[in-house]
Short mmCIF file of C-alpha atoms and ligand atoms in Angstrom, two decimals:
data_model
loop_
_atom_site.label_atom_id
_atom_site.label_comp_id
_atom_site.label_asym_id
_atom_site.label_seq_id
_atom_site.Cartn_x
_atom_site.Cartn_y
_atom_site.Cartn_z
CA MET A 26 -88.34 7.94 -47.80
CA VAL A 27 -87.09 10.68 -46.17
CA LYS A 28 -83.52 10.26 -44.79
CA GLU A 29 -81.55 12.44 -42.77
CA VAL A 30 -77.42 13.19 -43.23
CA LEU A 31 -75.38 13.16 -40.07
CA LEU A 32 -72.34 14.67 -39.33
CA PRO A 33 -69.45 11.70 -39.73
CA ASP A 34 -67.05 11.30 -37.08
CA LEU A 35 -64.37 13.13 -38.41
CA GLY A 36 -61.90 10.78 -36.81
CA GLU A 37 -58.57 12.68 -35.60
CA GLY A 38 -59.92 13.72 -32.14
CA ILE A 39 -62.16 16.14 -33.86
CA GLU A 40 -65.35 16.57 -32.32
CA GLY A 41 -67.08 19.26 -34.00
CA ALA A 42 -65.56 21.88 -36.88
CA GLU A 43 -67.95 25.02 -38.14
CA VAL A 44 -69.52 25.02 -41.08
CA SER A 45 -67.86 27.17 -43.96
CA GLU A 46 -69.95 26.53 -46.76
CA VAL A 47 -72.92 25.28 -47.91
CA LEU A 48 -73.29 23.86 -51.45
CA VAL A 49 -76.62 22.80 -51.82
CA GLY A 50 -80.13 23.74 -51.03
CA PRO A 51 -83.89 22.92 -50.56
CA GLY A 52 -85.24 21.14 -54.14
CA GLU A 53 -81.95 20.54 -55.72
CA SER A 54 -80.88 16.60 -56.62
CA VAL A 55 -78.40 15.49 -54.98
CA SER A 56 -76.39 11.97 -56.49
CA ASP A 57 -75.21 10.20 -53.91
CA GLY A 58 -70.46 10.78 -52.91
CA ASP A 59 -72.02 14.72 -54.48
CA THR A 60 -70.55 17.59 -51.41
CA LEU A 61 -73.08 18.39 -49.30
CA LEU A 62 -71.27 21.15 -47.17
CA VAL A 63 -67.66 22.16 -46.51
CA LEU A 64 -66.67 22.23 -42.63
CA GLU A 65 -63.79 23.61 -41.26
CA SER A 66 -62.04 22.90 -38.02
CA ASP A 67 -59.27 24.69 -36.46
CA LYS A 68 -56.83 22.26 -37.86
CA ALA A 69 -58.21 21.40 -41.75
CA SER A 70 -61.50 21.88 -43.25
CA MET A 71 -63.25 18.72 -45.05
CA GLU A 72 -66.12 17.93 -47.36
CA ILE A 73 -68.84 15.88 -46.54
CA PRO A 74 -70.35 14.28 -49.11
CA SER A 75 -74.29 13.02 -49.49
CA ASP A 76 -74.95 8.59 -48.96
CA TYR A 77 -78.05 9.75 -51.13
CA SER A 78 -79.21 10.21 -54.50
CA GLY A 79 -82.20 12.37 -53.74
CA GLU A 80 -83.61 15.69 -53.81
CA ILE A 81 -83.10 18.10 -51.20
CA LEU A 82 -85.66 18.78 -48.51
CA GLU A 83 -84.30 20.93 -45.67
CA VAL A 84 -81.31 21.97 -45.17
CA LEU A 85 -80.45 21.57 -41.28
CA ILE A 86 -77.72 24.06 -40.64
CA SER A 87 -76.21 27.60 -41.73
CA THR A 88 -73.04 28.60 -42.66
CA GLY A 89 -71.06 29.62 -39.51
CA GLU A 90 -73.05 27.40 -37.05
CA GLU A 91 -70.82 24.71 -35.37
CA VAL A 92 -72.01 21.04 -35.61
CA LYS A 93 -70.78 18.16 -33.58
CA THR A 94 -71.09 14.32 -34.35
CA GLY A 95 -74.05 13.03 -34.76
CA SER A 96 -75.94 16.80 -35.49
CA PRO A 97 -78.16 16.30 -38.03
CA LEU A 98 -76.82 18.50 -41.25
CA ILE A 99 -79.36 17.71 -44.23
CA ARG A 100 -83.31 15.66 -44.80
CA ILE A 101 -82.73 14.01 -48.12
CA ASP A 102 -85.38 12.43 -50.53
CA VAL A 103 -84.00 9.35 -51.10
CA LYS A 104 -84.91 8.51 -54.04
CA GLU A 105 -86.68 4.29 -53.53
CA ASP A 106 -84.22 2.54 -56.05
CA VAL A 107 -81.07 3.92 -54.74
CA ILE A 108 -81.04 3.24 -50.47
CA VAL A 109 -77.54 3.33 -49.69
CA THR A 110 -76.45 3.20 -46.17
CA LYS A 111 -73.85 0.86 -45.10
CA GLU A 112 -75.90 -0.47 -42.17
CA ASP A 113 -78.97 -1.07 -44.64
CA ILE A 114 -76.22 -3.19 -47.21
CA ASP A 115 -75.12 -4.88 -44.05
CA VAL A 116 -78.91 -5.90 -42.50
CA ASN A 117 -79.45 -6.95 -46.11
CA GLU A 118 -76.46 -8.97 -46.60
CA ASN A 119 -77.04 -10.29 -42.66
CA LYS A 120 -80.42 -11.61 -44.18
CA GLU A 121 -78.69 -12.61 -46.71
CA THR A 122 -81.76 -11.02 -48.72
CA GLN A 123 -81.76 -10.63 -52.92
CA ILE A 124 -81.79 -6.83 -53.07
CA SER A 125 -84.10 -6.76 -56.00
CA LYS A 126 -83.27 -2.58 -56.17
CA LYS A 127 -80.10 -1.72 -57.18
CA PRO A 128 -78.46 -0.51 -53.89
CA LYS A 129 -75.25 1.99 -54.56
CA GLU A 130 -71.93 0.29 -54.22
CA PRO A 131 -71.35 1.01 -49.99
CA LYS A 132 -67.68 1.12 -51.34
CA LYS A 133 -68.46 4.40 -53.10
CA SER A 134 -69.59 6.33 -50.01
CA GLU A 135 -66.96 5.15 -47.91
CA ASP A 136 -64.28 5.64 -50.56
CA LYS A 137 -65.94 9.60 -50.30
CA ARG A 138 -65.87 10.08 -46.07
CA SER A 139 -62.81 8.52 -46.62
CA SER A 140 -61.45 10.66 -48.64
CA ALA A 141 -62.75 13.64 -46.64
CA LEU A 142 -60.43 12.45 -43.88
CA ASN A 143 -57.47 11.87 -46.03
CA ASN A 144 -57.93 15.43 -47.21
CA LEU A 145 -57.86 16.06 -43.27
CA THR A 146 -54.62 14.10 -42.67
CA ASN A 147 -53.58 15.60 -46.44
CA VAL A 148 -54.00 19.12 -44.82
CA GLU A 149 -52.64 18.58 -41.13
CA HIS A 150 -49.76 16.73 -42.91
CA GLN A 151 -49.30 19.82 -44.71
CA SER A 152 -49.66 21.88 -41.69
CA GLY A 153 -45.78 22.67 -42.40
CA SER A 154 -46.37 24.93 -45.36
CA SER A 155 -50.98 25.60 -45.00
CA ASP A 156 -50.67 26.22 -41.63
CA HIS A 157 -53.61 29.32 -40.68
CA VAL A 158 -53.97 29.02 -43.82
CA PHE A 159 -58.31 28.26 -44.99
CA ALA A 160 -59.53 26.88 -47.77
CA THR A 161 -61.67 24.38 -49.22
CA PRO A 162 -60.54 20.73 -50.15
CA GLY A 163 -61.10 21.46 -53.60
CA VAL A 164 -59.02 24.35 -53.55
CA ARG A 165 -56.20 22.50 -52.06
CA ARG A 166 -56.44 20.22 -54.54
CA LEU A 167 -56.10 22.72 -57.45
CA ALA A 168 -53.47 24.56 -55.20
CA ARG A 169 -51.31 21.78 -54.75
CA GLU A 170 -51.43 20.54 -58.66
CA LEU A 171 -50.95 23.56 -60.06
CA LYS A 172 -47.99 24.23 -57.48
CA ILE A 173 -49.07 27.66 -56.07
CA GLU A 174 -48.37 28.26 -52.17
CA LEU A 175 -51.80 29.20 -50.85
CA HIS A 176 -49.93 31.81 -48.23
CA SER A 177 -49.77 33.94 -51.34
CA ILE A 178 -53.59 34.34 -51.86
CA SER A 179 -55.35 36.30 -49.38
CA GLY A 180 -58.99 34.69 -48.81
CA SER A 181 -62.40 36.52 -49.00
CA GLY A 182 -64.36 34.28 -47.71
CA PRO A 183 -65.36 34.37 -43.49
CA LYS A 184 -62.45 33.95 -41.17
CA GLY A 185 -59.80 35.12 -44.12
CA ARG A 186 -60.97 31.80 -45.77
CA ILE A 187 -59.89 30.78 -49.54
CA THR A 188 -62.16 30.46 -52.39
CA LYS A 189 -62.13 29.23 -55.56
CA ASP A 190 -62.84 32.77 -56.63
CA ASP A 191 -59.68 34.03 -54.99
CA LEU A 192 -57.55 31.00 -56.57
CA ASN A 193 -59.11 31.86 -60.20
CA GLY A 194 -58.06 35.69 -59.16
CA TYR A 195 -54.44 34.80 -58.57
CA ILE A 196 -54.18 32.33 -61.21
CA GLN A 197 -55.69 35.10 -63.64
CA PHE A 198 -52.96 37.84 -61.99
CA LYS A 199 -50.47 35.01 -62.38
CA MET A 200 -51.13 35.12 -66.47
CA ASN A 201 -51.95 38.78 -66.81
CA LEU A 202 -48.33 39.41 -65.69
CA SER A 203 -46.83 36.50 -67.97
CA SER A 204 -48.00 37.93 -70.78
CA GLY A 205 -47.56 41.64 -70.03
CA LYS A 206 -50.52 42.80 -69.25
CA ILE A 207 -51.17 44.34 -65.92
CA PRO A 208 -54.48 43.25 -64.35
CA THR A 209 -57.43 46.14 -63.13
CA ILE A 210 -58.68 45.68 -59.46
CA LYS A 211 -62.26 45.65 -61.30
CA ARG A 212 -64.22 43.76 -58.76
CA GLU A 213 -66.56 45.83 -57.50
CA ILE A 214 -66.62 46.93 -53.54
CA ASP A 215 -69.69 48.47 -51.38
CA PHE A 216 -67.53 50.62 -49.11
CA SER A 217 -70.80 52.00 -47.89
CA GLN A 218 -71.07 48.92 -45.66
CA TRP A 219 -68.35 50.31 -43.56
CA GLY A 220 -69.62 53.96 -43.71
CA ASP A 221 -70.51 57.29 -44.96
CA ILE A 222 -69.81 57.66 -48.61
CA GLU A 223 -69.89 60.01 -51.59
CA THR A 224 -69.40 59.02 -55.71
CA GLN A 225 -67.36 61.72 -57.58
CA LYS A 226 -66.76 61.24 -61.22
CA LEU A 227 -63.34 61.18 -63.08
CA THR A 228 -62.96 64.32 -64.97
CA ARG A 229 -61.76 63.55 -68.93
CA VAL A 230 -58.35 65.07 -67.60
CA ASN A 231 -58.03 62.32 -65.13
CA LYS A 232 -58.90 59.80 -67.42
CA ILE A 233 -56.30 60.80 -70.13
CA THR A 234 -53.81 61.98 -67.82
CA GLY A 235 -54.47 58.38 -65.86
CA ASN A 236 -53.75 56.49 -68.75
CA ARG A 237 -51.12 57.75 -70.10
CA LEU A 238 -49.28 57.50 -66.48
CA GLN A 239 -50.31 54.31 -66.24
CA GLU A 240 -48.55 53.27 -69.61
CA ALA A 241 -46.02 55.45 -68.70
CA TRP A 242 -45.69 53.45 -65.49
CA ASN A 243 -46.61 49.96 -66.63
CA GLU A 244 -43.82 50.85 -70.21
CA ILE A 245 -41.06 52.73 -68.73
CA PRO A 246 -38.08 50.94 -66.98
CA HIS A 247 -38.28 53.89 -64.36
CA VAL A 248 -34.95 55.56 -62.27
CA THR A 249 -35.53 58.70 -60.20
CA GLN A 250 -31.86 60.15 -58.95
CA PHE A 251 -31.88 62.78 -56.00
CA ASP A 252 -29.70 66.05 -55.48
CA LYS A 253 -29.85 69.36 -54.50
CA ALA A 254 -28.81 72.36 -56.03
CA ASP A 255 -26.97 75.29 -53.83
CA ILE A 256 -29.62 78.40 -55.50
CA THR A 257 -28.87 80.48 -52.76
CA GLU A 258 -27.42 83.69 -55.14
CA LEU A 259 -29.78 82.45 -58.00
CA ASP A 260 -32.57 83.25 -55.05
CA LEU A 261 -31.32 86.38 -55.00
CA LEU A 262 -31.19 87.25 -58.02
CA ARG A 263 -34.45 86.44 -58.61
CA LYS A 264 -35.68 88.42 -56.05
CA LYS A 265 -34.04 91.46 -57.73
CA LEU A 266 -35.77 91.01 -61.02
CA LYS A 267 -38.95 89.88 -59.00
CA LYS A 268 -39.00 93.40 -58.19
CA ASP A 269 -38.49 94.95 -61.37
CA ALA A 270 -40.97 92.57 -63.17
CA ILE A 271 -43.92 93.07 -60.87
CA LYS A 272 -44.27 96.45 -61.59
CA GLU A 273 -45.29 94.70 -64.93
CA GLY A 274 -47.60 92.25 -63.70
CA ILE A 275 -44.85 89.51 -64.25
CA ASN A 276 -44.19 87.01 -61.43
CA VAL A 277 -40.62 85.24 -61.40
CA THR A 278 -41.13 82.60 -59.93
CA PHE A 279 -37.80 79.44 -59.83
CA LEU A 280 -39.52 77.55 -62.51
CA PRO A 281 -38.01 79.89 -65.55
CA PHE A 282 -34.62 79.64 -64.01
CA LEU A 283 -35.29 75.72 -63.80
CA MET A 284 -36.18 75.93 -67.43
CA LYS A 285 -33.37 77.74 -68.59
CA SER A 286 -30.54 75.59 -66.38
CA ALA A 287 -32.07 72.34 -68.07
CA VAL A 288 -31.68 73.75 -71.41
CA ALA A 289 -28.27 73.92 -70.85
CA VAL A 290 -28.08 70.66 -69.91
CA LEU A 291 -29.60 69.35 -72.37
CA LYS A 292 -27.90 70.46 -74.62
CA GLU A 293 -24.55 69.25 -73.13
CA MET A 294 -26.39 65.63 -72.91
CA PRO A 295 -28.23 65.51 -75.83
CA ARG A 296 -29.65 61.73 -74.56
CA PHE A 297 -32.30 63.53 -72.08
CA ASN A 298 -33.87 65.13 -75.05
CA SER A 299 -34.45 62.23 -76.96
CA SER A 300 -36.96 59.37 -77.52
CA LEU A 301 -36.52 56.15 -78.44
CA SER A 302 -37.98 55.12 -81.57
CA HIS A 303 -41.31 53.21 -82.47
CA ASP A 304 -39.28 49.70 -82.96
CA GLU A 305 -37.33 50.75 -79.97
CA GLN A 306 -33.98 50.24 -82.51
CA SER A 307 -32.80 53.45 -82.44
CA LEU A 308 -32.54 57.07 -80.63
CA ILE A 309 -33.92 59.93 -82.32
CA LEU A 310 -32.00 63.27 -80.72
CA LYS A 311 -33.89 66.45 -80.59
CA ASN A 312 -32.10 69.69 -81.58
CA TYR A 313 -34.96 71.35 -79.84
CA TYR A 314 -35.63 72.48 -76.60
CA ASN A 315 -39.21 72.50 -75.79
CA LEU A 316 -40.33 71.55 -72.12
CA GLY A 317 -43.34 69.90 -70.50
CA VAL A 318 -44.43 71.74 -67.33
CA ALA A 319 -46.69 69.77 -65.39
CA VAL A 320 -49.55 72.52 -63.81
CA ASP A 321 -52.46 71.72 -61.18
CA THR A 322 -55.70 72.67 -62.40
CA PRO A 323 -59.22 71.69 -60.49
CA ALA A 324 -59.80 69.56 -63.85
CA GLY A 325 -56.29 67.71 -63.57
CA LEU A 326 -52.91 67.38 -63.75
CA ILE A 327 -51.99 69.08 -67.83
CA VAL A 328 -48.56 69.42 -68.75
CA PRO A 329 -48.63 72.10 -71.63
CA SER A 330 -45.32 72.21 -73.72
CA ILE A 331 -43.32 75.89 -73.50
CA LYS A 332 -41.89 76.34 -77.08
CA ASN A 333 -38.03 76.84 -77.72
CA VAL A 334 -37.12 77.47 -73.81
CA ASP A 335 -33.66 78.41 -75.36
CA LYS A 336 -33.92 81.20 -77.17
CA LYS A 337 -36.30 82.77 -74.74
CA THR A 338 -35.26 85.31 -71.42
CA ILE A 339 -36.20 84.41 -68.22
CA LEU A 340 -38.79 87.16 -67.99
CA GLU A 341 -40.61 86.21 -71.60
CA LEU A 342 -40.59 82.44 -69.70
CA SER A 343 -41.78 83.88 -66.82
CA GLU A 344 -44.84 85.59 -69.16
CA GLU A 345 -45.35 83.09 -70.85
CA LEU A 346 -45.80 80.58 -67.84
CA MET A 347 -48.02 82.63 -66.05
CA ASP A 348 -50.21 82.90 -69.36
CA ILE A 349 -50.08 78.94 -70.40
CA SER A 350 -51.13 77.85 -66.45
CA LYS A 351 -54.04 80.53 -66.45
CA ARG A 352 -55.12 79.00 -69.68
CA ALA A 353 -54.88 75.27 -68.97
CA ARG A 354 -56.70 75.93 -65.55
CA GLU A 355 -59.28 77.70 -67.57
CA LYS A 356 -59.11 74.58 -70.15
CA LYS A 357 -58.46 77.45 -72.67
CA LEU A 358 -54.91 75.77 -73.95
CA LYS A 359 -55.00 74.89 -77.83
CA PRO A 360 -54.21 70.91 -78.95
CA SER A 361 -50.90 72.78 -80.25
CA GLU A 362 -49.46 74.06 -76.93
CA LEU A 363 -50.50 70.04 -75.63
CA THR A 364 -47.58 68.53 -77.65
CA GLY A 365 -44.43 68.27 -78.97
CA SER A 366 -42.53 68.79 -75.63
CA THR A 367 -39.21 67.36 -75.44
CA PHE A 368 -38.37 67.05 -71.48
CA THR A 369 -41.09 67.80 -68.48
CA ILE A 370 -40.49 69.79 -65.13
CA SER A 371 -42.51 69.04 -62.76
CA SER A 372 -42.44 72.02 -59.78
CA LEU A 373 -43.77 71.09 -56.98
CA GLY A 374 -42.05 73.88 -54.80
CA GLY A 375 -44.47 75.96 -54.57
CA ILE A 376 -46.70 73.92 -52.37
CA GLY A 377 -44.19 71.74 -50.71
CA GLY A 378 -42.66 68.72 -49.31
CA SER A 379 -39.47 67.28 -50.45
CA TYR A 380 -38.54 64.72 -53.03
CA PHE A 381 -41.10 62.89 -55.47
CA SER A 382 -40.87 60.21 -58.11
CA PRO A 383 -41.89 61.92 -61.11
CA ILE A 384 -43.62 59.42 -64.25
CA ILE A 385 -41.81 60.41 -67.11
CA ASN A 386 -44.20 61.82 -69.66
CA PRO A 387 -43.90 59.73 -73.00
CA PRO A 388 -42.30 59.97 -75.48
CA GLU A 389 -40.00 61.48 -73.67
CA VAL A 390 -37.18 59.51 -71.52
CA ALA A 391 -36.91 62.28 -68.25
CA ILE A 392 -38.44 64.04 -66.33
CA LEU A 393 -37.01 66.39 -63.57
CA GLY A 394 -39.47 67.08 -60.27
CA VAL A 395 -38.40 70.10 -57.64
CA SER A 396 -39.95 70.64 -54.53
CA ARG A 397 -39.39 73.29 -52.05
CA ALA A 398 -36.41 74.93 -51.18
CA SER A 399 -35.41 75.05 -47.60
CA TRP A 400 -32.59 76.88 -45.48
CA GLU A 401 -29.79 74.88 -44.51
CA ALA A 402 -26.17 74.67 -42.78
CA ALA A 403 -23.34 73.50 -44.79
CA TYR A 404 -19.82 74.03 -44.01
CA ASP A 405 -17.72 76.22 -45.62
CA GLN A 406 -14.16 74.49 -45.67
CA SER A 407 -12.59 78.20 -46.37
CA GLN A 408 -13.44 80.11 -43.17
CA ASN A 409 -14.01 76.41 -40.93
CA ASN A 410 -17.39 77.61 -40.34
CA PHE A 411 -20.65 76.35 -41.02
CA VAL A 412 -23.51 78.74 -43.14
CA PRO A 413 -26.51 78.96 -44.43
CA ARG A 414 -27.31 77.84 -47.84
CA TYR A 415 -30.42 77.70 -49.90
CA MET A 416 -30.94 74.11 -51.10
CA LEU A 417 -32.98 73.28 -53.85
CA PRO A 418 -34.50 69.65 -53.77
CA LEU A 419 -34.01 67.70 -57.36
CA SER A 420 -35.59 64.77 -58.24
CA LEU A 421 -35.09 63.44 -61.76
CA SER A 422 -36.45 59.82 -63.47
CA TYR A 423 -35.44 58.67 -66.16
CA ASP A 424 -35.97 55.67 -68.83
CA HIS A 425 -33.23 53.24 -67.94
CA ARG A 426 -33.49 52.13 -71.74
CA VAL A 427 -31.84 54.97 -72.94
CA ILE A 428 -30.23 56.57 -69.71
CA ASP A 429 -27.45 54.93 -67.28
CA GLY A 430 -27.54 55.60 -63.55
CA ALA A 431 -23.82 57.29 -64.06
CA ALA A 432 -25.41 60.22 -66.35
CA GLY A 433 -28.64 60.41 -64.39
CA ALA A 434 -26.20 61.48 -61.11
CA ALA A 435 -24.40 63.94 -63.76
CA PHE A 436 -27.29 65.93 -65.16
CA THR A 437 -27.97 66.53 -61.15
CA ASN A 438 -25.00 67.93 -60.56
CA LYS A 439 -24.45 69.75 -63.54
CA LEU A 440 -27.63 71.28 -63.25
CA GLY A 441 -26.43 72.29 -60.00
CA THR A 442 -23.75 74.02 -61.45
CA VAL A 443 -25.03 75.87 -63.87
CA MET A 444 -27.42 76.64 -61.60
CA CYS A 445 -24.75 78.39 -59.08
CA ASP A 446 -23.59 80.10 -61.93
CA LEU A 447 -25.37 83.12 -62.14
CA SER A 448 -23.85 84.53 -65.76
CA ASN A 449 -26.53 81.79 -67.26
CA PHE A 450 -29.10 84.07 -66.99
CA GLN A 451 -28.03 87.30 -68.37
CA ASN A 452 -30.82 86.97 -70.79
N1 LIG B 54 -39.29 76.48 -53.37
C1 LIG B 54 -39.09 77.58 -53.36
N2 LIG B 54 -40.24 77.84 -53.17
C2 LIG B 54 -40.92 78.34 -54.51
C3 LIG B 54 -40.28 76.88 -55.64
C4 LIG B 54 -39.69 76.14 -54.82
N3 LIG B 54 -38.82 75.27 -55.08
N4 LIG B 54 -40.99 76.48 -56.54
C5 LIG B 54 -42.37 77.98 -56.14
N5 LIG B 54 -42.01 78.68 -54.91
C6 LIG B 54 -42.47 79.64 -54.59
C7 LIG B 54 -42.64 80.70 -56.09
O1 LIG B 54 -41.24 81.30 -55.97
C8 LIG B 54 -43.71 81.38 -55.08
O2 LIG B 54 -43.78 82.18 -54.57
P1 LIG B 54 -42.85 83.53 -55.00
O3 LIG B 54 -44.24 84.07 -55.64
O4 LIG B 54 -42.99 84.86 -53.17
O5 LIG B 54 -42.05 84.26 -55.60
C9 LIG B 54 -44.77 80.19 -54.73
O6 LIG B 54 -43.83 79.59 -55.17
C10 LIG B 54 -45.79 79.61 -55.41
O7 LIG B 54 -45.13 79.53 -57.11
P2 LIG B 54 -46.28 78.41 -57.59
O8 LIG B 54 -46.16 77.61 -57.91
O9 LIG B 54 -47.56 79.41 -58.25
O10 LIG B 54 -45.20 79.08 -59.59
P3 LIG B 54 -44.12 78.50 -60.18
O11 LIG B 54 -43.32 78.99 -61.07
O12 LIG B 54 -42.93 77.83 -59.25
O13 LIG B 54 -44.93 76.80 -60.98
C11 LIG B 54 -46.98 76.18 -61.85
C12 LIG B 54 -46.25 76.97 -61.65
C13 LIG B 54 -47.91 76.03 -62.97
C14 LIG B 54 -45.85 74.84 -62.04
C15 LIG B 54 -47.75 75.34 -60.11
O14 LIG B 54 -48.82 76.35 -60.22
C16 LIG B 54 -47.85 74.15 -60.35
O15 LIG B 54 -49.08 74.36 -61.17
N6 LIG B 54 -47.56 73.68 -59.91
C17 LIG B 54 -48.07 72.10 -59.85
C18 LIG B 54 -47.51 70.93 -60.09
C19 LIG B 54 -47.91 69.33 -60.36
O16 LIG B 54 -49.34 68.85 -60.24
N7 LIG B 54 -46.90 68.67 -60.27
C20 LIG B 54 -46.71 67.54 -60.19
C21 LIG B 54 -47.27 66.36 -60.61
S1 LIG B 54 -47.09 64.83 -60.49
O17 LIG B 54 -45.92 64.27 -61.32
#
């Protein structure tokens, strides 16, 4: 016998609702009480259960459609031995006839129907906390049981409805967070649905650097100290040296001066030139000064290590920097040139920008970021006047497990002092 499921009176003055989810399709078997579809009104969402057991013949509505009380929703080929409507039972009872074929218990479908309405009522009662949150009753129920605030989840369903997948994803995310594992967002998205796209493969360098940066970001509590150093006189010295060196094909930039200055401060503050032991129970202080220098190459970011910076002159460092950055860009570095650094400098000064937060290069505990110097008006008390000064922005990121904030501020302060004293660059 073919039966039509009609939209029941939803009560609470609701005359209709939008179909947000159709859970069955033609050919599928359903049992009495199974949820057929989910409706969403502007106040609540509710499940519509089946009053029959049988096979779905036809789904008469589709997702997004508005349905009104009494609208036919689904046609079911009902199994003969499970006549289920309350009307049938009432009729049978009135006639006081014996029902030879066992009817389904009327209470069950009524319970289900009333539970749909209960869901509706519950949702409305919760409206203080769930206002404008669209989710199916099942999702709401689970969220309630797990004490999850649905407002914290963004829904991927129609009209932003929170789906079971969204809830599961959120639970997974929270579990990963509490277990220390940081989840990656690996959901495949078809970006071409919004416009033209092209796909570029990541280089090997991109992947290796990406993993290292991710690991450092996850595992090291970073703090970045910002400061400025007055390099007015240093710039004059640099230009003088540059003029002579250029004749020999050597370009003298700020970087060698920064490297020498950093080493001077590292010697005074050895914790910045250390690493945590693998069991994190001790600090390994290094009495050698190999500086990593971040180089921007077409294949991605590479950080070669310039060895024994304290034993080299500005000109030697300039020459070595030119050579090593050229070979980094040509992918001609030896493995030994990529390891062993004790502190890193990342200079974006040749490009621009003011400040940035560099990520520490493990197993080191600090990295100095340098941005483009600019002229600023500084108050000179002795002349009671403002004078132009060439100021270099510094961004020092450090591992807060090893270095305290006071030491971080002292480091950049000392660095500024060292760069002002030109005697530090005599050889
Ligand atoms: N302020 C003002 N000018 C600066 C400057 C600064 N802080 N730093 C460099 N300059 C000038 C240089 O003096 C040079 O000008 P002149 O030739 O007229 O003297 C010009 O800018 C270009 O310098 P450069 O960047 O080529 O050379 P460098 O020695 O300063 O840096 C290198 C070399 C390899 C570090 C750089 O080329 C590079 O790749 N930088 C990018 C690093 C990077 O991507 N870091 C981000 C990592 S994310 O943490």
